[in-house]
Tab-separated table of C-alpha atoms and ligand atoms in Angstrom:
chain	number	residue	atom	x	y	z
A	1	MET	CA	-7.049	-3.907	-23.861
A	2	ARG	CA	-8.619	-7.029	-22.347
A	3	ILE	CA	-7.618	-9.194	-19.473
A	4	ASP	CA	-8.067	-12.841	-20.476
A	5	ARG	CA	-6.551	-14.584	-17.471
A	6	LEU	CA	-6.142	-13.677	-13.817
A	7	ARG	CA	-3.995	-15.497	-11.249
A	8	LEU	CA	-3.841	-14.799	-7.507
A	9	PHE	CA	-1.017	-16.017	-5.214
A	10	GLU	CA	-1.185	-15.700	-1.498
A	11	VAL	CA	2.462	-15.339	-0.582
A	12	SER	CA	4.029	-15.482	2.893
A	13	LEU	CA	7.450	-13.970	3.577
A	14	PRO	CA	9.215	-13.490	6.918
A	15	LEU	CA	10.361	-9.988	7.867
A	16	VAL	CA	14.059	-9.787	8.620
A	17	HIS	CA	13.198	-7.683	11.672
A	18	GLY	CA	9.912	-7.987	13.508
A	19	PHE	CA	7.779	-4.851	13.423
A	20	GLU	CA	5.582	-3.515	16.252
A	21	THR	CA	3.083	-0.674	15.905
A	22	SER	CA	0.747	0.819	18.561
A	23	SER	CA	-1.682	-2.019	17.696
A	24	HIS	CA	0.378	-5.218	17.315
A	25	ARG	CA	3.593	-6.922	16.361
A	26	LYS	CA	4.255	-8.853	13.150
A	27	THR	CA	7.120	-11.063	12.060
A	28	HIS	CA	5.880	-12.193	8.603
A	29	LEU	CA	3.553	-10.962	5.945
A	30	ASP	CA	0.803	-12.636	3.796
A	31	HIS	CA	0.172	-10.574	0.768
A	32	ILE	CA	-1.710	-11.523	-2.343
A	33	LEU	CA	-0.086	-11.062	-5.819
A	34	VAL	CA	-2.333	-10.436	-8.793
A	35	ALA	CA	-1.171	-11.437	-12.210
A	36	ALA	CA	-3.279	-10.071	-15.133
A	37	THR	CA	-2.585	-11.499	-18.532
A	38	ASP	CA	-3.845	-9.849	-21.705
A	39	ALA	CA	-4.859	-11.333	-25.139
A	40	ASP	CA	-1.221	-10.977	-26.343
A	41	GLY	CA	0.119	-12.913	-23.337
A	42	ARG	CA	1.574	-9.889	-21.685
A	43	THR	CA	1.307	-9.918	-17.833
A	44	GLY	CA	0.905	-7.016	-15.342
A	45	TRP	CA	1.406	-7.536	-11.647
A	46	GLY	CA	-0.177	-5.950	-8.583
A	47	GLU	CA	0.031	-6.589	-4.921
A	48	ILE	CA	-2.720	-6.663	-2.264
A	49	ALA	CA	-0.746	-5.614	0.742
A	50	SER	CA	-3.472	-5.995	3.353
A	51	PRO	CA	-2.098	-6.944	6.823
A	52	ALA	CA	-3.443	-10.291	7.957
A	53	ASP	CA	-5.351	-8.736	10.831
A	54	PRO	CA	-7.854	-5.801	10.820
A	55	TYR	CA	-5.859	-3.492	13.036
A	56	TYR	CA	-4.503	-0.908	10.517
A	57	GLY	CA	-7.835	-0.852	8.646
A	58	SER	CA	-10.786	-3.102	8.475
A	59	GLU	CA	-9.530	-5.398	5.717
A	60	THR	CA	-7.580	-8.679	6.195
A	61	THR	CA	-5.823	-11.014	3.852
A	62	ALA	CA	-8.849	-13.253	4.085
A	63	THR	CA	-11.411	-10.510	3.204
A	64	ALA	CA	-9.223	-9.399	0.299
A	65	TRP	CA	-9.071	-12.942	-1.112
A	66	SER	CA	-12.744	-13.292	-0.774
A	67	ILE	CA	-13.624	-9.917	-2.327
A	68	ALA	CA	-11.124	-10.595	-5.168
A	69	LEU	CA	-12.640	-13.935	-6.096
A	70	ARG	CA	-16.257	-12.983	-5.779
A	71	TYR	CA	-16.253	-9.501	-7.167
A	72	LEU	CA	-12.953	-8.164	-8.614
A	73	VAL	CA	-12.021	-11.151	-10.781
A	74	PRO	CA	-15.417	-11.226	-12.445
A	75	ALA	CA	-15.387	-7.459	-12.959
A	76	ALA	CA	-11.908	-7.390	-14.460
A	77	LEU	CA	-11.969	-10.529	-16.603
A	78	GLY	CA	-12.904	-9.904	-20.260
A	79	ALA	CA	-13.806	-6.206	-19.840
A	80	GLU	CA	-12.635	-3.975	-22.767
A	81	TRP	CA	-10.629	-0.916	-21.594
A	82	ASP	CA	-8.176	1.675	-22.792
A	83	THR	CA	-7.110	3.130	-19.499
A	84	PRO	CA	-6.787	1.672	-15.951
A	85	ALA	CA	-9.430	4.128	-14.781
A	86	GLN	CA	-11.947	2.530	-17.235
A	87	LEU	CA	-11.222	-0.883	-15.897
A	88	GLU	CA	-11.480	0.393	-12.352
A	89	SER	CA	-15.020	1.645	-13.121
A	90	GLN	CA	-16.019	-2.016	-13.495
A	91	TRP	CA	-15.670	-2.425	-9.688
A	92	GLN	CA	-16.725	1.090	-8.662
A	93	ARG	CA	-19.928	-0.128	-7.122
A	94	VAL	CA	-18.026	-2.310	-4.639
A	95	ARG	CA	-17.741	-0.080	-1.552
A	96	GLY	CA	-14.669	-0.137	0.574
A	97	HIS	CA	-12.101	-2.989	0.234
A	98	GLU	CA	-9.415	-0.564	-0.990
A	99	PHE	CA	-6.476	-2.888	-0.484
A	100	ALA	CA	-8.129	-5.513	-2.633
A	101	LYS	CA	-9.026	-3.033	-5.387
A	102	ALA	CA	-5.455	-1.544	-5.167
A	103	GLY	CA	-3.925	-4.871	-6.247
A	104	PHE	CA	-6.068	-5.097	-9.304
A	105	SER	CA	-5.501	-1.413	-10.049
A	106	ALA	CA	-1.712	-1.842	-9.935
A	107	ALA	CA	-1.790	-4.952	-12.129
A	108	ALA	CA	-3.904	-2.896	-14.727
A	109	TRP	CA	-1.430	0.043	-14.542
A	110	ASP	CA	1.562	-2.291	-15.010
A	111	LEU	CA	-0.101	-3.953	-18.014
A	112	HIS	CA	-1.101	-0.527	-19.440
A	113	ALA	CA	2.458	0.801	-19.100
A	114	ARG	CA	3.956	-2.387	-20.601
A	115	ASP	CA	1.526	-2.096	-23.510
A	116	LEU	CA	2.628	1.520	-24.069
A	117	GLY	CA	6.307	0.450	-23.766
A	118	VAL	CA	6.926	2.995	-20.991
A	119	SER	CA	7.859	2.846	-17.358
A	120	LEU	CA	4.997	2.921	-14.790
A	121	ALA	CA	6.431	6.152	-13.541
A	122	THR	CA	6.153	7.732	-16.934
A	123	ALA	CA	2.703	6.336	-17.459
A	124	LEU	CA	1.672	7.972	-14.153
A	125	GLY	CA	3.214	11.301	-15.040
A	126	GLY	CA	6.363	10.909	-12.839
A	127	THR	CA	9.257	13.074	-13.572
A	128	ARG	CA	11.967	12.120	-11.055
A	129	THR	CA	14.825	9.780	-11.918
A	130	GLU	CA	15.303	8.819	-8.215
A	131	VAL	CA	13.218	9.085	-5.114
A	132	VAL	CA	14.373	9.828	-1.548
A	133	ALA	CA	13.539	6.938	0.730
A	134	GLY	CA	12.992	6.944	4.534
A	135	VAL	CA	12.724	4.126	6.970
A	136	SER	CA	9.938	3.260	9.339
A	137	LEU	CA	10.987	1.869	12.640
A	138	GLY	CA	8.656	-0.114	14.914
A	139	ILE	CA	8.373	-0.009	18.675
A	140	GLU	CA	11.446	-1.745	20.092
A	141	PRO	CA	11.843	-3.568	23.364
A	142	GLY	CA	13.762	-0.541	24.843
A	143	ILE	CA	15.557	2.712	24.039
A	144	ASP	CA	18.991	1.031	23.460
A	145	ALA	CA	17.464	-1.394	20.929
A	146	LEU	CA	15.788	1.578	19.186
A	147	LEU	CA	18.912	3.619	19.159
A	148	ALA	CA	20.725	0.648	17.596
A	149	GLN	CA	18.127	0.414	14.853
A	150	VAL	CA	18.350	4.130	14.071
A	151	GLN	CA	22.156	3.854	13.914
A	152	ARG	CA	21.937	0.896	11.629
A	153	GLN	CA	19.631	2.641	9.186
A	154	THR	CA	21.466	5.994	9.266
A	155	ASP	CA	24.698	3.991	8.684
A	156	ALA	CA	22.966	2.408	5.669
A	157	GLY	CA	22.509	5.917	4.277
A	158	TYR	CA	18.877	6.723	5.142
A	159	GLY	CA	18.415	10.445	6.046
A	160	ARG	CA	14.906	10.201	7.220
A	161	VAL	CA	13.617	8.049	9.992
A	162	LYS	CA	10.000	7.618	11.239
A	163	LEU	CA	9.339	6.288	14.696
A	164	LYS	CA	6.189	4.368	15.664
A	165	ILE	CA	4.864	5.854	18.852
A	166	ALA	CA	2.022	4.795	21.330
A	167	PRO	CA	0.878	6.029	24.719
A	168	GLY	CA	3.824	5.139	27.041
A	169	TRP	CA	6.283	4.896	24.155
A	170	ASP	CA	6.585	8.452	22.943
A	171	LEU	CA	8.540	11.345	24.576
A	172	GLU	CA	11.341	9.249	26.010
A	173	PRO	CA	12.285	7.379	22.792
A	174	VAL	CA	11.838	10.537	20.630
A	175	ARG	CA	14.085	12.633	22.858
A	176	ALA	CA	16.671	9.856	22.970
A	177	VAL	CA	16.776	9.652	19.213
A	178	ARG	CA	16.741	13.397	18.823
A	179	SER	CA	19.728	13.883	21.136
A	180	ALA	CA	21.712	11.146	19.449
A	181	HIS	CA	20.912	12.533	15.950
A	182	PRO	CA	20.371	16.419	16.158
A	183	ASP	CA	20.022	16.889	12.435
A	184	LEU	CA	18.056	13.803	11.450
A	185	ASP	CA	14.843	14.221	9.433
A	186	LEU	CA	12.715	12.577	12.108
A	187	HIS	CA	8.955	12.067	12.386
A	188	VAL	CA	6.558	9.945	14.475
A	189	ASP	CA	3.463	7.880	13.576
A	190	ALA	CA	0.973	6.926	16.144
A	191	ASN	CA	-1.458	4.945	13.917
A	192	GLY	CA	-4.403	6.555	15.632
A	193	ALA	CA	-3.484	5.263	19.107
A	194	TYR	CA	-4.128	8.384	21.211
A	195	PRO	CA	-7.489	9.291	22.761
A	196	ASP	CA	-8.321	12.964	22.228
A	197	ASP	CA	-7.727	13.980	25.834
A	198	ASP	CA	-5.583	16.302	27.901
A	199	ALA	CA	-2.775	13.688	28.534
A	200	ALA	CA	-2.375	13.336	24.649
A	201	ALA	CA	-2.409	17.071	24.254
A	202	ALA	CA	0.475	17.396	26.747
A	203	VAL	CA	2.486	14.686	24.911
A	204	PHE	CA	1.995	16.359	21.495
A	205	ARG	CA	2.782	19.821	22.932
A	206	ALA	CA	6.139	18.386	24.283
A	207	LEU	CA	6.823	16.704	20.924
A	208	ASP	CA	6.301	20.042	19.197
A	209	ASP	CA	9.696	21.008	20.606
A	210	GLU	CA	11.611	18.109	19.053
A	211	ARG	CA	11.778	19.609	15.542
A	212	LEU	CA	9.818	16.737	13.978
A	213	THR	CA	8.934	16.944	10.362
A	214	MET	CA	5.494	15.772	11.117
A	215	ILE	CA	3.280	13.899	13.605
A	216	GLU	CA	1.448	11.194	11.698
A	217	GLN	CA	-2.163	10.116	12.465
A	218	PRO	CA	-2.284	10.806	16.228
A	219	PHE	CA	-6.060	10.174	16.530
A	220	ALA	CA	-8.628	7.778	15.302
A	221	PRO	CA	-9.158	7.716	11.456
A	222	ARG	CA	-12.521	9.379	11.411
A	223	ASP	CA	-11.773	12.052	13.976
A	224	PHE	CA	-10.977	14.917	11.650
A	225	VAL	CA	-12.161	17.482	14.256
A	226	ALA	CA	-9.641	16.287	16.849
A	227	HIS	CA	-6.816	16.532	14.206
A	228	ALA	CA	-7.895	20.040	13.229
A	229	ARG	CA	-7.951	21.195	16.861
A	230	LEU	CA	-4.474	19.706	17.483
A	231	GLN	CA	-3.060	21.198	14.311
A	232	GLN	CA	-4.196	24.690	15.332
A	233	ALA	CA	-2.264	24.184	18.658
A	234	LEU	CA	0.936	22.961	17.194
A	235	SER	CA	3.601	24.285	14.845
A	236	THR	CA	4.645	20.739	13.723
A	237	PRO	CA	2.587	19.707	10.673
A	238	ILE	CA	0.119	16.901	11.266
A	239	CYS	CA	0.175	14.242	8.572
A	240	LEU	CA	-2.941	12.095	7.906
A	241	ASP	CA	-2.679	8.434	6.921
A	242	GLU	CA	-5.572	6.185	7.973
A	243	SER	CA	-7.994	9.141	7.851
A	244	VAL	CA	-7.730	9.600	4.087
A	245	VAL	CA	-9.256	6.683	2.163
A	246	ASP	CA	-10.737	8.611	-0.720
A	247	LEU	CA	-10.758	12.130	-2.286
A	248	GLY	CA	-13.767	13.086	-0.105
A	249	ASP	CA	-11.580	12.503	2.978
A	250	LEU	CA	-8.913	14.549	1.512
A	251	ARG	CA	-11.283	17.490	0.873
A	252	THR	CA	-12.445	17.189	4.451
A	253	MET	CA	-8.850	17.368	5.648
A	254	LEU	CA	-8.305	20.487	3.567
A	255	ALA	CA	-11.509	22.233	4.534
A	256	LEU	CA	-10.885	21.698	8.253
A	257	ASP	CA	-7.134	22.218	8.153
A	258	ALA	CA	-6.910	18.909	9.843
A	259	GLY	CA	-3.426	18.241	8.580
A	260	ARG	CA	-0.757	19.902	6.499
A	261	VAL	CA	0.981	16.845	5.047
A	262	LEU	CA	-0.569	13.833	3.380
A	263	ASN	CA	0.721	10.303	3.361
A	264	ILE	CA	-0.506	8.728	0.041
A	265	LYS	CA	-0.778	4.901	0.267
A	266	VAL	CA	-1.818	3.199	-2.966
A	267	SER	CA	-3.300	0.356	-0.900
A	268	ARG	CA	-5.316	2.588	1.554
A	269	MET	CA	-6.758	4.591	-1.358
A	270	GLY	CA	-7.760	1.697	-3.611
A	271	GLY	CA	-5.175	2.035	-6.238
A	272	LEU	CA	-2.942	4.122	-8.462
A	273	THR	CA	-5.640	6.104	-10.225
A	274	VAL	CA	-6.977	7.522	-6.948
A	275	ALA	CA	-3.546	8.012	-5.518
A	276	ARG	CA	-2.656	10.073	-8.501
A	277	GLU	CA	-5.771	12.205	-8.161
A	278	ALA	CA	-4.998	12.667	-4.444
A	279	HIS	CA	-1.548	13.832	-5.455
A	280	ASP	CA	-2.974	16.402	-7.842
A	281	LEU	CA	-5.607	17.701	-5.313
A	282	ALA	CA	-2.952	18.003	-2.616
A	283	ALA	CA	-0.600	19.794	-5.030
A	284	ASP	CA	-3.316	22.349	-5.927
A	285	ALA	CA	-3.914	22.991	-2.248
A	286	GLY	CA	-0.235	23.431	-1.433
A	287	ILE	CA	-0.020	20.234	0.651
A	288	PRO	CA	3.219	18.190	0.301
A	289	VAL	CA	2.798	14.478	-0.048
A	290	TRP	CA	4.880	11.342	0.402
A	291	CYS	CA	4.241	7.765	-0.331
A	292	GLY	CA	3.555	5.514	2.612
A	293	GLY	CA	4.099	1.805	2.659
A	294	MET	CA	2.584	-1.441	4.021
A	295	HIS	CA	5.811	-3.405	3.974
A	296	GLU	CA	5.130	-4.296	0.405
A	297	PHE	CA	6.973	-6.998	-1.367
A	298	GLY	CA	8.880	-5.921	-4.485
A	299	VAL	CA	5.658	-5.777	-6.737
A	300	GLY	CA	3.888	-3.199	-4.590
A	301	ARG	CA	7.188	-1.519	-3.570
A	302	ALA	CA	8.039	-0.922	-7.282
A	303	ALA	CA	4.618	0.686	-7.826
A	304	ASN	CA	5.289	2.862	-4.833
A	305	VAL	CA	8.614	4.004	-6.253
A	306	ALA	CA	6.954	4.794	-9.579
A	307	LEU	CA	4.177	6.882	-7.865
A	308	SER	CA	6.818	8.703	-5.839
A	309	ALA	CA	8.361	9.967	-9.072
A	310	MET	CA	5.446	12.438	-9.395
A	311	PRO	CA	6.352	16.063	-8.767
A	312	ASN	CA	4.552	16.775	-5.477
A	313	PHE	CA	6.196	13.753	-3.673
A	314	VAL	CA	8.547	16.237	-2.047
A	315	LEU	CA	8.982	14.439	1.221
A	316	PRO	CA	10.867	11.142	1.649
A	317	SER	CA	8.741	8.112	1.091
A	318	ASP	CA	8.495	4.772	2.906
A	319	VAL	CA	10.129	2.974	-0.075
A	320	SER	CA	13.317	1.709	1.523
A	321	GLY	CA	15.258	-1.109	-0.249
A	322	SER	CA	14.054	-4.792	-0.166
A	323	ASP	CA	16.856	-5.732	2.135
A	324	LYS	CA	15.322	-3.767	5.011
A	325	TYR	CA	12.402	-6.154	5.013
A	326	PHE	CA	13.144	-9.459	3.296
A	327	ALA	CA	16.104	-11.844	2.853
A	328	ARG	CA	14.897	-12.444	-0.628
A	329	ASP	CA	12.262	-10.385	-2.407
A	330	VAL	CA	9.827	-11.675	-5.065
A	331	VAL	CA	11.242	-9.395	-7.824
A	332	VAL	CA	14.443	-9.367	-9.768
A	333	PRO	CA	16.389	-7.208	-9.477
A	334	ALA	CA	15.492	-6.520	-5.813
A	335	ILE	CA	14.795	-2.858	-4.913
A	336	VAL	CA	17.958	-1.178	-3.670
A	337	ALA	CA	18.683	2.099	-2.005
A	338	HIS	CA	21.942	3.905	-2.378
A	339	ALA	CA	22.613	6.637	0.184
A	340	GLY	CA	18.897	6.571	1.005
A	341	ARG	CA	17.696	6.976	-2.546
A	342	VAL	CA	16.038	4.484	-4.960
A	343	SER	CA	16.340	5.002	-8.637
A	344	VAL	CA	13.130	4.958	-10.685
A	345	PRO	CA	13.269	2.190	-13.301
A	346	THR	CA	13.084	3.098	-16.956
A	347	ALA	CA	12.091	-0.440	-18.230
A	348	PRO	CA	8.490	-0.894	-19.194
A	349	GLY	CA	5.887	-1.287	-16.436
A	350	ILE	CA	7.025	-1.620	-12.793
A	351	GLY	CA	10.567	-2.203	-14.187
A	352	HIS	CA	11.223	-5.374	-12.262
A	353	GLU	CA	10.481	-8.945	-13.234
A	354	VAL	CA	8.652	-11.233	-10.867
A	355	ASP	CA	10.484	-14.303	-9.737
A	356	GLU	CA	7.701	-16.787	-10.239
A	357	GLU	CA	9.675	-19.702	-8.878
A	358	TRP	CA	10.278	-17.861	-5.605
A	359	VAL	CA	6.597	-16.758	-5.568
A	360	ARG	CA	5.405	-20.329	-5.985
A	361	HIS	CA	7.786	-21.595	-3.394
A	362	ASN	CA	6.223	-19.209	-0.766
A	363	THR	CA	2.631	-19.497	-1.957
A	364	SER	CA	-0.035	-20.938	0.444
A	365	ARG	CA	-2.911	-20.709	-2.029
A	366	THR	CA	-3.535	-19.851	-5.636
A	367	PHE	CA	-6.336	-19.060	-7.967
A	368	ASP	CA	-6.240	-19.196	-11.679
A	369	THR	CA	-9.137	-18.329	-14.026
A	370	ALA	CA	-7.504	-20.766	-16.555
A	371	ALA	CA	-7.976	-23.605	-14.143
A	372	ALA	CA	-11.323	-22.650	-12.691
B	1	OSB	O1	1.264	3.549	9.287
B	1	OSB	O2	2.667	3.568	7.759
B	1	OSB	C1	2.028	2.918	8.577
B	1	OSB	C2	3.209	-0.696	8.394
B	1	OSB	C3	2.067	-1.332	8.713
B	1	OSB	C4	0.981	-0.653	9.092
B	1	OSB	C5	0.943	0.824	9.072
B	1	OSB	C6	2.072	1.469	8.686
B	1	OSB	C7	3.281	0.671	8.372
B	1	OSB	C8	4.524	1.340	7.995
B	1	OSB	C9	5.373	0.545	6.979
B	1	OSB	O3	4.998	2.262	8.593
B	1	OSB	C10	6.357	1.373	6.347
B	1	OSB	C11	7.087	0.645	5.251
B	1	OSB	O4	6.428	-0.049	4.475
B	1	OSB	O5	8.289	0.807	5.083
B	2	MG	MG1	1.157	5.707	9.030
């Protein structure tokens, strides 16, 4: 296999409902779509889902664009490969920049699966025919607005809800949602917003009584020791997200018992090959995983659905339907959830076609090796 042409599209789409985390609020997304075309004219698609600003991680849309043009396009173009892992080895010496790499990895996997004539899920080793989806709800202006969002999503059929929390927005909203929905599969995500101090410990001890499925990333990404200490003090599992960027981080988490659940994000880990390895390592260690999201457009979302078909994705994933995020997605058909479940496509590759006209309509800049 050889990629003879690469195109990049920086695409901006508004969110149907603004989203606020512990660090910031966003109303639209600027993601980069990667189209990789082989010698036979077949195209694979991937998505660089970096946030525009460096608040989730250190990357931005602008750094991803720059790294893609300067390092990843030259590494991928013209290389001979049989498996996506072989292609990824071309950019192995580039440190960091996982989101940028993930877009190229996903395009290679889509192309690889299309070449084999199988679905991406099958190519990855996925066995599920449908995956259970959950919704992630941002910080709302008040408790009533949050309760309205939870009601809206549970009415839409979702059985798992994750709430963003931050110091000052934690016990009160969680208790309100819990008392309105006693049986809801509920968890919280702090995006690393808490300092490792006594006040935070008191909040987490109180949250331990709310029957949460997990508490996601309470402390700063590199603070494995703080997570380990908290995990020993709680019965609620801690889930790591931002802390685990590579397999070494996952081994640290396991060695220190710094978390008992893993959120696998294709973007955060630099692509589908590493995501799959993390799945296997976690499975061997008895750690359940789920697939986290970065508000992906349909291209990245479809890859997340395919990954979630793997056996150890036993917890609901952040792969809700396109309509939770966008009035019109960039893929056809859009991704749909029925009763909180998304079916895993059986068509080759990601199983959705890219609506190139809609992509172009929303594109702010493009790059094409055929035009360069
Ligand atoms: O921590 O999972 C996170 C969005 C932006 C930054 C961080 C996170 C999120 C989400 C999105 O929760 C979930 C989704 O894509 O549905
Ligand atoms: Mg998270």
